[in-house]
Amino acid sequence: MSQFLFITDLDHTYVGDDAALATLQEALSQHRQTYGTKIVYSTGRSPALYQELQQEKQLIQPDAVVTSVGTEIYTNGMEAYDSEWADILSDGWDRDRILETAGHFSDLLSQPDSEQRPFKVSYFLSEDVAPDLLPRLESALKDCSLEVRLIYSGGKDLDILPIKGNKGLAMQFIRNRYGMEPERTVACGDSGNDIALFEVGDERGIIVGNARPELRTWYEAHRQDSLYFAKASCAGGILEGLKHFEFL
Ligand code: GLC
Ligand code: MG
């Protein structure tokens, strides 16, 4: 047994099965204490909604939190905001012009203010309209020379992010910070905004058994030994995957 870097999405991945979560949290805490394993949460939620969930579900204090779909990094119990990461993301990002361009699409319904972040513009978009709208939005943004990432998750959420940011790129930034090998890094997720965690490189990936169709479809097209599709849901699936890769 030795140290590893554990990065997990929260909703419907780490959180969703309270009993399995308790077992997983116990195992991770012990591993951190004994081997110095690092625990990182990577969520689509804003810092405010993350803190609500952390309290409600008594999540153990992580070593770092990535909020807002990879666009904000916090350490030291949310006290330290990583401005180096913010500097990287700000390159070429023009929030006002994105809002203006997306504003022409009446099927895009703005998410609550709390979820609009410095490097994330978020909408609700229905599954019926998405296949037609997304390519049109993409080309409208391109026509304005706006280089961004469009990330559609859970059949309802559309996030517009800087080209230099997503969950996967934030994971690599943190991995380099900790000086951890890709082979000693494992990411877990269940939906569209987690795909970026699985497509970066030699990192290990655990897809929980309850994964959303968009992630299942992606997995079918990208099966490889570094990815494990769990049978169990949520934290139970994570425990299964950590044993499969012999991290635990
Ligand atoms: C979370 C965020 C929301 C985002 C979604 C998918 O639910 O609150 O803003 O669109 O994750 O990334
Ligand atoms: Mg999720």
Short mmCIF file of N, CA and C and ligand atoms in Angstrom, two decimals, residues 9-13 167 189-191 193-194, ligand 2:
data_model
loop_
_atom_site.label_atom_id
_atom_site.label_comp_id
_atom_site.label_asym_id
_atom_site.label_seq_id
_atom_site.Cartn_x
_atom_site.Cartn_y
_atom_site.Cartn_z
N ASP A 9 -15.93 13.28 -8.13
CA ASP A 9 -17.14 14.08 -8.27
C ASP A 9 -17.99 13.81 -7.02
N LEU A 10 -18.91 14.72 -6.69
CA LEU A 10 -19.72 14.51 -5.48
C LEU A 10 -21.12 13.95 -5.79
N ASP A 11 -22.00 14.75 -6.41
CA ASP A 11 -23.40 14.31 -6.60
C ASP A 11 -23.49 13.05 -7.45
N HIS A 12 -24.18 12.04 -6.90
CA HIS A 12 -24.41 10.76 -7.57
C HIS A 12 -23.12 9.97 -7.83
N THR A 13 -22.01 10.41 -7.23
CA THR A 13 -20.76 9.64 -7.33
C THR A 13 -20.31 9.32 -5.90
N LYS A 167 -12.75 19.80 -15.57
CA LYS A 167 -12.36 18.99 -14.42
C LYS A 167 -11.03 18.26 -14.65
N GLY A 189 -16.42 9.41 -11.34
CA GLY A 189 -17.50 10.27 -11.79
C GLY A 189 -18.71 9.51 -12.31
N ASP A 190 -19.77 10.27 -12.62
CA ASP A 190 -21.02 9.65 -13.08
C ASP A 190 -21.67 10.35 -14.27
N SER A 191 -21.19 11.55 -14.65
CA SER A 191 -21.96 12.25 -15.70
C SER A 191 -21.07 13.01 -16.68
N ASN A 193 -20.02 16.03 -17.19
CA ASN A 193 -18.91 16.93 -16.86
C ASN A 193 -17.73 16.18 -16.26
N ASP A 194 -17.88 14.87 -16.03
CA ASP A 194 -16.76 14.06 -15.52
C ASP A 194 -15.94 13.42 -16.64
MG MG B 2 -22.23 13.88 -10.54
#
